[in-house]
CSV table of C-alpha atoms in Angstrom, one decimal:
chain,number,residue,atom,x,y,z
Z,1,UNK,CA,-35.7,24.8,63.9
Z,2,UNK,CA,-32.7,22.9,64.6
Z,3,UNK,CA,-34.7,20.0,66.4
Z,4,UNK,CA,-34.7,16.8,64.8
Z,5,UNK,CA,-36.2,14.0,65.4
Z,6,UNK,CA,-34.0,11.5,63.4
Z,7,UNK,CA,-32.6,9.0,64.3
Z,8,UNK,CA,-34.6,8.5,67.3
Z,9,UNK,CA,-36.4,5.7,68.2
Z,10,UNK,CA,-40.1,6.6,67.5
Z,11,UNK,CA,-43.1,4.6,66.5
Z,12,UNK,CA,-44.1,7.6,64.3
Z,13,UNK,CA,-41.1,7.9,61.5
Z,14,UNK,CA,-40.1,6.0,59.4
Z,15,UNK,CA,-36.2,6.8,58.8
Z,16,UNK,CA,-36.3,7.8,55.1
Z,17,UNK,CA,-35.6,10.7,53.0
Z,18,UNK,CA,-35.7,11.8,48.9
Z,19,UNK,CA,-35.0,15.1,48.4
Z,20,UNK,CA,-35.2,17.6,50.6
Z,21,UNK,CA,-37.4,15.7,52.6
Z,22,UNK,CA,-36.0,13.7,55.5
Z,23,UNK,CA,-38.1,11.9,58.0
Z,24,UNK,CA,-37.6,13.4,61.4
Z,25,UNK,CA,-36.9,16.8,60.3
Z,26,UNK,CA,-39.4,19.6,59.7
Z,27,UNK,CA,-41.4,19.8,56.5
Z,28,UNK,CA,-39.5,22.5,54.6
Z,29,UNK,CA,-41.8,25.8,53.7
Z,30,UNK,CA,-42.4,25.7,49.7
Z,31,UNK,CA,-43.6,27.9,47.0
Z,32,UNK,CA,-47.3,26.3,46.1
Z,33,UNK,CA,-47.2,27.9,42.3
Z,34,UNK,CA,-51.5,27.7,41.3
Z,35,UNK,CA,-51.4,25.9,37.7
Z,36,UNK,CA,-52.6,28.9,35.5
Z,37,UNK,CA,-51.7,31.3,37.1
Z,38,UNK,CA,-48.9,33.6,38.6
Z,39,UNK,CA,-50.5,33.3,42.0
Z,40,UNK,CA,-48.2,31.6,43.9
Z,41,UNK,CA,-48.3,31.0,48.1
Z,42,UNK,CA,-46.4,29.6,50.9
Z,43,UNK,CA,-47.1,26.0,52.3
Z,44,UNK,CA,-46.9,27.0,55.6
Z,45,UNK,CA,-49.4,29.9,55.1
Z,46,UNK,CA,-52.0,27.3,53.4
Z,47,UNK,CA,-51.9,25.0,55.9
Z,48,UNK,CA,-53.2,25.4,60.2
Z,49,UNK,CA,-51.1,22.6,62.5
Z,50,UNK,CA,-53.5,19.9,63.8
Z,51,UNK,CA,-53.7,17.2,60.6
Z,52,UNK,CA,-52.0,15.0,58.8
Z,53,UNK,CA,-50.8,15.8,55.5
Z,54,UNK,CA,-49.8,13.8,51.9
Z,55,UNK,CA,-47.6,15.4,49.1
Z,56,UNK,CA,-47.8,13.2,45.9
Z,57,UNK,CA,-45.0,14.9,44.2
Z,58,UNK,CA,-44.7,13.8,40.6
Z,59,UNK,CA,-47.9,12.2,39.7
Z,60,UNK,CA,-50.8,11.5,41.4
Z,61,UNK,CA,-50.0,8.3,43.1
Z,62,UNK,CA,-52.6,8.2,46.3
Z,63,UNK,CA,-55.9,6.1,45.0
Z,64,UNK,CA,-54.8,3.7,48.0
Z,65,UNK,CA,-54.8,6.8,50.5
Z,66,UNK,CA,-58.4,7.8,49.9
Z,67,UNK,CA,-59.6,5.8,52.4
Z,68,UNK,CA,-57.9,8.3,55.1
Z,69,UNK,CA,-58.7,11.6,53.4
Z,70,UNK,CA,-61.1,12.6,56.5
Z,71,UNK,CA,-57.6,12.4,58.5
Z,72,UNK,CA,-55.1,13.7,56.2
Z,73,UNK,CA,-55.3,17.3,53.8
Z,74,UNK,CA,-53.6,16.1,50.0
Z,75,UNK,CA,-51.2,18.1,48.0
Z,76,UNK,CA,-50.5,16.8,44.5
Z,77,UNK,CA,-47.1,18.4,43.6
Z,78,UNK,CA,-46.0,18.6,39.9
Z,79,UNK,CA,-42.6,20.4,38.0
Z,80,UNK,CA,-43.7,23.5,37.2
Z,81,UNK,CA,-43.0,22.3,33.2
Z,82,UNK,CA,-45.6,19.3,34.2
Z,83,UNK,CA,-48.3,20.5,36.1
Z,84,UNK,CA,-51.5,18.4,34.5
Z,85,UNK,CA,-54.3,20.0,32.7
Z,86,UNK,CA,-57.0,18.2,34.1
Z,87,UNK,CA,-57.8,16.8,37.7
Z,88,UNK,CA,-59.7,14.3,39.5
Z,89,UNK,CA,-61.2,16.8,42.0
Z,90,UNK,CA,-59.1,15.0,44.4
Z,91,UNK,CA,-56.5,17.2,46.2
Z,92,UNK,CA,-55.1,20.6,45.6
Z,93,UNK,CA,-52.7,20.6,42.5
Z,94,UNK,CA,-49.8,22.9,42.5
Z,95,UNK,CA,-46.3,23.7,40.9
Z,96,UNK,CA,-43.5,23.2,42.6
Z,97,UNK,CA,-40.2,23.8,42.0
Z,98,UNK,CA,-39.0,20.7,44.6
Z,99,UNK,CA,-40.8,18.2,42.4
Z,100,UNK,CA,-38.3,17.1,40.1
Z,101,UNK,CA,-39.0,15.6,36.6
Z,102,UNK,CA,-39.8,12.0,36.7
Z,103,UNK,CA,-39.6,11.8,39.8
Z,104,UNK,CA,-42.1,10.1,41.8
Z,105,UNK,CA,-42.4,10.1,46.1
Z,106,UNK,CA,-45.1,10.8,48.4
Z,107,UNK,CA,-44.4,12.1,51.9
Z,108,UNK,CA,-46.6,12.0,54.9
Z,109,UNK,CA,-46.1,15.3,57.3
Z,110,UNK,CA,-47.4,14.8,60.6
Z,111,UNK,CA,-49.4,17.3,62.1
Z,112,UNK,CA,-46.6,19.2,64.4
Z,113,UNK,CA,-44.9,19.5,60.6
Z,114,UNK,CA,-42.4,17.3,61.2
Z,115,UNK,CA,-42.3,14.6,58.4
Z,116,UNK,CA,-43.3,10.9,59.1
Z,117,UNK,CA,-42.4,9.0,56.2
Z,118,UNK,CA,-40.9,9.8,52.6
Z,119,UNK,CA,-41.4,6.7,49.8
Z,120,UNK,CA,-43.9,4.9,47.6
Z,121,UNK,CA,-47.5,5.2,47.9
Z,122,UNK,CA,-47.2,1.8,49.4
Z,123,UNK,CA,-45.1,3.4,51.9
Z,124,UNK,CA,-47.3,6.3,52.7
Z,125,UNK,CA,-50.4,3.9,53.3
Z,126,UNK,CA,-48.0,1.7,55.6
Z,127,UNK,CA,-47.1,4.3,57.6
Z,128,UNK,CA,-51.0,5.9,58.1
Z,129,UNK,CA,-52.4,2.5,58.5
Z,130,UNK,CA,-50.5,2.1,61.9
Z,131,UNK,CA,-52.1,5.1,63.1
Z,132,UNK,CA,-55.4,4.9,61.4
Z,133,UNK,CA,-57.8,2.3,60.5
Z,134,UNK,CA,-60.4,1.4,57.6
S,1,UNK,CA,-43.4,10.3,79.7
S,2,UNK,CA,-43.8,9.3,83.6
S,3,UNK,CA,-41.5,6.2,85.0
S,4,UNK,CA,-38.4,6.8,83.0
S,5,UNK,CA,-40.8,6.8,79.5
S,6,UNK,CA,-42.9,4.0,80.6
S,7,UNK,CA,-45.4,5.4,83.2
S,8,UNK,CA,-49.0,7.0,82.1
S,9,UNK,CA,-48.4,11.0,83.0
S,10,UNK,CA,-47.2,13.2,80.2
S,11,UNK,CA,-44.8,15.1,81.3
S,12,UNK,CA,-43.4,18.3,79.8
S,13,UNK,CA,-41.9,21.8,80.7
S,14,UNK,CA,-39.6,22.0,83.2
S,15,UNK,CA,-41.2,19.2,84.8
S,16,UNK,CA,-40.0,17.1,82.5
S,17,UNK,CA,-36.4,18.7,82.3
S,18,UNK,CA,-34.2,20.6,84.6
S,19,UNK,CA,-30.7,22.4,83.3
S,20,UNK,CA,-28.9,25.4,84.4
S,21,UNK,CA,-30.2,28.8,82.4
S,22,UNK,CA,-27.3,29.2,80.2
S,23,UNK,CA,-28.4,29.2,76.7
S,24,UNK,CA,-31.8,30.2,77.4
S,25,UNK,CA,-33.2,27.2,76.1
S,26,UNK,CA,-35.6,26.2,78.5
S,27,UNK,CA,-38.8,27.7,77.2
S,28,UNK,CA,-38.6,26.9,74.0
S,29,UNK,CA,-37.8,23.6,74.5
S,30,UNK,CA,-41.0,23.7,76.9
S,31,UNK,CA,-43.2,25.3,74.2
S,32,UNK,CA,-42.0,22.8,71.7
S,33,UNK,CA,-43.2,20.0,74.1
S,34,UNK,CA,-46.5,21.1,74.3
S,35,UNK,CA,-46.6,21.5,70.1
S,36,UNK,CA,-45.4,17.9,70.3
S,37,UNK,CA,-47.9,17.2,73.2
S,38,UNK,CA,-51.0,19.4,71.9
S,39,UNK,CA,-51.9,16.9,68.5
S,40,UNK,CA,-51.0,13.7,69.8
S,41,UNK,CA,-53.6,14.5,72.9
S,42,UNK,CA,-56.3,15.7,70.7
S,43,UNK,CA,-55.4,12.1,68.2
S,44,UNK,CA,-56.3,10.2,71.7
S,45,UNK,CA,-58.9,11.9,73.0
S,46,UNK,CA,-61.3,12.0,69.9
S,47,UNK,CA,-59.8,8.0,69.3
S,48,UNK,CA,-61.8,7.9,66.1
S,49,UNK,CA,-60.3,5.6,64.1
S,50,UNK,CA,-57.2,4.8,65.9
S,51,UNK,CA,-55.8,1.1,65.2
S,52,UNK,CA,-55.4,-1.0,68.7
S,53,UNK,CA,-51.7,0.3,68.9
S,54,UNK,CA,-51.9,3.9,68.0
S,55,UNK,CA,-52.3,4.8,71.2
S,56,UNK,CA,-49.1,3.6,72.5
S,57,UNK,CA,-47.1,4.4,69.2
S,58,UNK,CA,-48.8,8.3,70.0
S,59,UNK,CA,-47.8,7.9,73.8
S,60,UNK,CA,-44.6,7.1,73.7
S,61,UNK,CA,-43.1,8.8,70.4
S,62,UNK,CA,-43.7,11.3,72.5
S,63,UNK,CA,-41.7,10.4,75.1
S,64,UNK,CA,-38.8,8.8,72.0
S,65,UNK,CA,-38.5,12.5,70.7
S,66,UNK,CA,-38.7,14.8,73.3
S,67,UNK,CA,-36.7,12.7,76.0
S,68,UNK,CA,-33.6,12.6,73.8
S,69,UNK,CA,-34.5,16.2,72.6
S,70,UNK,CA,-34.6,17.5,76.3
S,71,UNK,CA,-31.1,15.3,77.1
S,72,UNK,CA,-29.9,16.9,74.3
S,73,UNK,CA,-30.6,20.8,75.5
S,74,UNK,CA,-29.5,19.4,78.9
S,75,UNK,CA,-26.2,18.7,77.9
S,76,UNK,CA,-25.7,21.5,76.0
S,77,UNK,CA,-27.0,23.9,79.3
S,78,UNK,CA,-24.1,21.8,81.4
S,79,UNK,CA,-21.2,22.0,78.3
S,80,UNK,CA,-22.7,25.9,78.6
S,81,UNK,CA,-22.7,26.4,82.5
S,82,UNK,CA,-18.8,24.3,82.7
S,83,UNK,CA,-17.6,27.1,79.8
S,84,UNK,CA,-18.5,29.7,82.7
S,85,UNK,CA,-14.9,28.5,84.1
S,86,UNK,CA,-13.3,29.5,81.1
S,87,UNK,CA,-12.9,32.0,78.2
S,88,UNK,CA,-15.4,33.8,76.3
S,89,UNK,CA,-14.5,32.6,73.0
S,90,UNK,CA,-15.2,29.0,73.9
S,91,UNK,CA,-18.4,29.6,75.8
S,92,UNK,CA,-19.2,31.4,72.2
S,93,UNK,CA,-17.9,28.4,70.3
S,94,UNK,CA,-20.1,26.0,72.4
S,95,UNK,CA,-23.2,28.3,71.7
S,96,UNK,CA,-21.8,28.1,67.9
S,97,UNK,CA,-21.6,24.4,67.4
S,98,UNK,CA,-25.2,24.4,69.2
S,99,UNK,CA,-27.1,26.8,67.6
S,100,UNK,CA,-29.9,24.6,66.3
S,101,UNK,CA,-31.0,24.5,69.7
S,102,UNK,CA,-30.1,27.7,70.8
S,103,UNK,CA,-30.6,30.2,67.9
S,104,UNK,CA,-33.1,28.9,66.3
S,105,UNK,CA,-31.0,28.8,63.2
S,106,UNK,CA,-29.5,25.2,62.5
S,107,UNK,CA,-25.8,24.9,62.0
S,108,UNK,CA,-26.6,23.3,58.7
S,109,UNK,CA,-29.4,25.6,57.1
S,110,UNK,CA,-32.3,24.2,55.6
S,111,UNK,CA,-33.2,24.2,52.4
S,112,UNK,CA,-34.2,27.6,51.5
S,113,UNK,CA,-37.8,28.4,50.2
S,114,UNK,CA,-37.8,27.2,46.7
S,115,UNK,CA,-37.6,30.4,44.2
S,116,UNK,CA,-40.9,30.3,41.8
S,117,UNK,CA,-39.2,29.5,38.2
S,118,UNK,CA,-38.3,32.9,36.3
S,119,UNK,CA,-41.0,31.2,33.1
S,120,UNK,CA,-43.6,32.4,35.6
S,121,UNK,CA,-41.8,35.7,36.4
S,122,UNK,CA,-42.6,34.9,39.7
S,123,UNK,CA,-40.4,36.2,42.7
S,124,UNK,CA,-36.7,35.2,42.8
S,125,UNK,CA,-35.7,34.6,45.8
């Protein structure tokens, strides 16, 4: 748990950070708080290692990472004051208290859990379009 | 990786790096090898989709994180084996000021998991 890879130079990070999220360093373990509900469940015990994955935190901003959704698992992230009423069937929406009102970021996680890149959307499809094409 | 980083075998375990016992490091720094090594092997090997130079940025990020990770337990395991010459408190303080490495714990905790908000009477932490 101490391991980080910061700092290091590795083709797959992209030193950044917002948050609690810091490239290099393991994605932290969240509440995922289901909108309508008082159902609420760990990150790490929603996910199994092996892909990619993309938090929009604060509004979904990922239109330009649909092209990799067969490669990467979405989480759209939302205050728990802000969580939207309706979605675009794209994703799995949650509350979280690590989103932080108007606040907008989208992290990549790789899939040992350690995070890639923390930014814009812009950002995010940088980062996955040196890995993956089309 | 093979040839100081730049060779083609992946190397990991204690083939890849060899300290003295103390701190007891050596297996988990192993086992976290092959959780570095295990998805980046199974990215090449299906190769679907993979731009030209994914394969390389794969390969040798490997080699980028978990070389200076392993010479990182390394010299802890030598700071560890020279404290043998000397008092118990500072063998402990080396294990202290390492314990990200050894313990598990990091000296700087992480965040802690984020409380539900009390609106949703959910579990405080």
């Amino acid at each position: 748990m101490g391991v980080a890879y910061d700092g290091m130079p590795s083709a797959l990070l992209t030193e950044s950070e917002k948050g609690i999220w810091k490239a290099g360093r393991r994605c932290p373990d969240l509440y995922l708080c289901v909108p309508r509900s008082n159902e609420a469940k760990r990150l790490y015990a929603s996910v199994s290692y092996g892909r990619f994955l993309v938090f929009s935190v604060g509004a979904p901003q990922d239109a330009s990472l649909r092209r990799f959704k067969d490669v990467t698992t979405l989480f759209r992230l939302f205050h728990n004051s802000q969580v939207p009423a309706e979605q675009d069937g794209e994703g799995a929406t949650y509350g979280s208290d690590v989103a932080i009102p108007g606040e907008k970021f989208v992290v990549v996680v790789r899939p040992d859990m350690y995070i890639g890149c923390v930014g814009t959307e812009a950002d995010a499809e940088s980062y996955l379009s040196t890995i993956f094409r089309g | 990786m093979s040839k100081e980083g730049h060779g083609r075998i992946f190397l990991a375990g204690d083939a890849a790096h060899v300290h003295s016992v103390n701190g007891g490091q050596g297996l988990n720094t192993g086992a976290a090898d092959a959780f570095g090594l295990s998805w980046r092997i199974a990215a090449l090997v299906n190769g679907d989709r993979l731009t030209p130079d994914a394969a390389d940025k794969i390969t040798y990020s490997y080699d980028a994180e978990r070389r200076n990770t392993a010479q990182d337990v390394i010299n802890v395991a030598a700071r560890l084996v020279r404290d043998t010459m000397h008092t118990a408190k500072q063998y402990v303080g080396t294990i202290e000021k390492n314990a990200g490495y050894i313990t598990g714990k990091p000296h700087k905790s992480p965040p802690p998991l984020q409380r539900l908000s009390p609106a949703r009477g959910g579990i405080s932490r």
